[in-house]
XYZ file of N, CA and C in Angstrom:
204
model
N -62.821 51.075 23.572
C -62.867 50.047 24.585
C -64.143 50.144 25.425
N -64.480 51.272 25.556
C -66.115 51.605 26.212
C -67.209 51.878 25.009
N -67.093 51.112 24.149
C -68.076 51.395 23.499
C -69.398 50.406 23.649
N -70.307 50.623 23.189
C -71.706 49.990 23.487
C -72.291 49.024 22.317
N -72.417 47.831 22.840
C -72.777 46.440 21.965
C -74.430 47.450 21.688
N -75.168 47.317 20.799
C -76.149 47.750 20.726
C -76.933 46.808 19.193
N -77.503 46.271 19.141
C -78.528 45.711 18.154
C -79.212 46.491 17.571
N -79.672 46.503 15.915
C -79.792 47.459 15.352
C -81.337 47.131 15.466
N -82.516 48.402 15.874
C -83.934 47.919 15.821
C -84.703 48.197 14.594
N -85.712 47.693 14.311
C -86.226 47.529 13.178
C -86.314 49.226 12.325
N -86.937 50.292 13.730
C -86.980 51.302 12.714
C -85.125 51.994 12.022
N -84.452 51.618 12.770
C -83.340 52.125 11.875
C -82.927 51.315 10.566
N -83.687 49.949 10.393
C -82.874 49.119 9.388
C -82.874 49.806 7.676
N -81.876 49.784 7.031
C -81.583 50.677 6.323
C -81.401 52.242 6.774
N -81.634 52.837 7.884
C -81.281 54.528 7.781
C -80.065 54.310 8.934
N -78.957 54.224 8.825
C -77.981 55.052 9.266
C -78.065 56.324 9.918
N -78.613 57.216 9.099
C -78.727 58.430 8.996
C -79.829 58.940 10.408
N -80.587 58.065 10.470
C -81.601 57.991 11.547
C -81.347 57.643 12.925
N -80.238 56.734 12.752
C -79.363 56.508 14.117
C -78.720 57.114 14.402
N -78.309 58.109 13.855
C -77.099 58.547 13.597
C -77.693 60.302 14.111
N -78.723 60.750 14.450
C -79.517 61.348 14.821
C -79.419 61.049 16.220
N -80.628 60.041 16.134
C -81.142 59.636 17.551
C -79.727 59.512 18.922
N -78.927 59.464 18.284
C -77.632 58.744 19.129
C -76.504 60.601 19.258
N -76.661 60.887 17.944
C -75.590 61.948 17.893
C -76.164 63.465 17.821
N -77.379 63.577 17.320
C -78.045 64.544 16.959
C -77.957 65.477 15.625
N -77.054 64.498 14.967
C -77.156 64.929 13.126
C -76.817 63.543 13.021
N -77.381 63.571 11.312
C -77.116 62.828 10.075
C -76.195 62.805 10.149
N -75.334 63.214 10.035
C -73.471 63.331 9.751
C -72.721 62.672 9.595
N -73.365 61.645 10.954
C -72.301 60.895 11.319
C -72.719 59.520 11.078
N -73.564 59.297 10.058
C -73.774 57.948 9.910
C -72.778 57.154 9.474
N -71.606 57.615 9.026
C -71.083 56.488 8.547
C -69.525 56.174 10.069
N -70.071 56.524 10.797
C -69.413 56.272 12.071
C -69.212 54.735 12.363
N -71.101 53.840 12.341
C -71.311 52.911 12.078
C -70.241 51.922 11.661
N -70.076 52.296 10.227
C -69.280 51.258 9.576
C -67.710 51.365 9.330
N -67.480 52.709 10.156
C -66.211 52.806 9.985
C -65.563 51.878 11.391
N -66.627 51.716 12.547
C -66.411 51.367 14.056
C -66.509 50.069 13.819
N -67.639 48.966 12.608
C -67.798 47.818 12.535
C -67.503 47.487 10.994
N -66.214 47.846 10.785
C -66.136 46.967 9.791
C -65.489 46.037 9.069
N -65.952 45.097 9.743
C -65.870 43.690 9.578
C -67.585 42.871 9.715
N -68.379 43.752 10.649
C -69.613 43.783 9.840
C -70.447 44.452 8.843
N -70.125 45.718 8.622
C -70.917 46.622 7.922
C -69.878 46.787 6.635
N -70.161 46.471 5.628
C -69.576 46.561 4.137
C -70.361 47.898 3.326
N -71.511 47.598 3.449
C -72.759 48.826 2.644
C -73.394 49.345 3.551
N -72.805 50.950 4.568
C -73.252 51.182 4.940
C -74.692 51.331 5.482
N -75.780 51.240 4.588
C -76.860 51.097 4.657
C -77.745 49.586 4.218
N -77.319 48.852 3.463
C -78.106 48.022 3.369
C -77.685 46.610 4.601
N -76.507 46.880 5.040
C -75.852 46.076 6.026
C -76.804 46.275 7.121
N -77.364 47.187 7.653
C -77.798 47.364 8.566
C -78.984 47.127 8.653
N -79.376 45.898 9.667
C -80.502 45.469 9.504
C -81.039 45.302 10.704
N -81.917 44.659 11.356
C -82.912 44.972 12.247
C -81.620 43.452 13.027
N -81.642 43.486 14.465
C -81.293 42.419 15.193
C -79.829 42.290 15.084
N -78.862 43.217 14.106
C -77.519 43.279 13.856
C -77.055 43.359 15.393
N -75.640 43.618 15.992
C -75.147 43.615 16.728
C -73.718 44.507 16.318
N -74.252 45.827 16.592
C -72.630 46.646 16.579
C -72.185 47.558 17.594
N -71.478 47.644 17.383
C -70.893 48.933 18.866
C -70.766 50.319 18.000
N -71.172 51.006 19.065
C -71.302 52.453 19.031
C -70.566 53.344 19.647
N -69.880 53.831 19.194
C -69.063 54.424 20.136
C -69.940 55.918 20.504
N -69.445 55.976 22.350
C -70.297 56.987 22.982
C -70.185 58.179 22.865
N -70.995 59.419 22.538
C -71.243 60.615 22.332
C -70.009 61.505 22.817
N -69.655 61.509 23.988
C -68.375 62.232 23.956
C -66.939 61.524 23.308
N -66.626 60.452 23.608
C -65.620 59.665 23.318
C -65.277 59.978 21.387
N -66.735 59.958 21.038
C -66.902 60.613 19.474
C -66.612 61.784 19.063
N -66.505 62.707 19.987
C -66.477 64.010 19.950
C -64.971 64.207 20.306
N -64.479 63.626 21.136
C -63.156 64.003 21.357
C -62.047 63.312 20.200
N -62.441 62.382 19.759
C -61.874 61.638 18.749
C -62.239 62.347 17.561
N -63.155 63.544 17.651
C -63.420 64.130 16.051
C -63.122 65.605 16.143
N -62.657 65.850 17.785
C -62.195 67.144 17.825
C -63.101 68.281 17.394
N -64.630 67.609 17.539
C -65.228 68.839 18.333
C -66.074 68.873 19.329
């Protein structure tokens, strides 16, 4: 319910994995993405494109929901 509308910018389009960094601080969790939007994101990676519009859910809220 607090998660963050966020538009996907050009350097992440195609890397998941890169957002998924910048936001969480590993790769790991890229497929967070499409498990949080999907009804937009079908192919994790090629779905994701520059100007998209998905929510992110926030760094702790992720952590407590993944129990660590």
């Amino acid at each position: 319910s607090d998660d963050i509308l966020y538009a996907v910018q050009p350097q992440y389009a195609y890397r998941p994995d890169l957002l998924a960094y910048d936001l969480y601080g590993t790769t790991k969790l890229w497929w967070v993405f499409a498990q949080r939007n999907m009804d937009l994101i079908k192919d994790p990676v090629y779905d994701l494109v520059p100007g998209l519009e998905i929510y992110l859910p926030k760094g702790p809220n992720l952590s407590r929901q993944l129990g660590v």
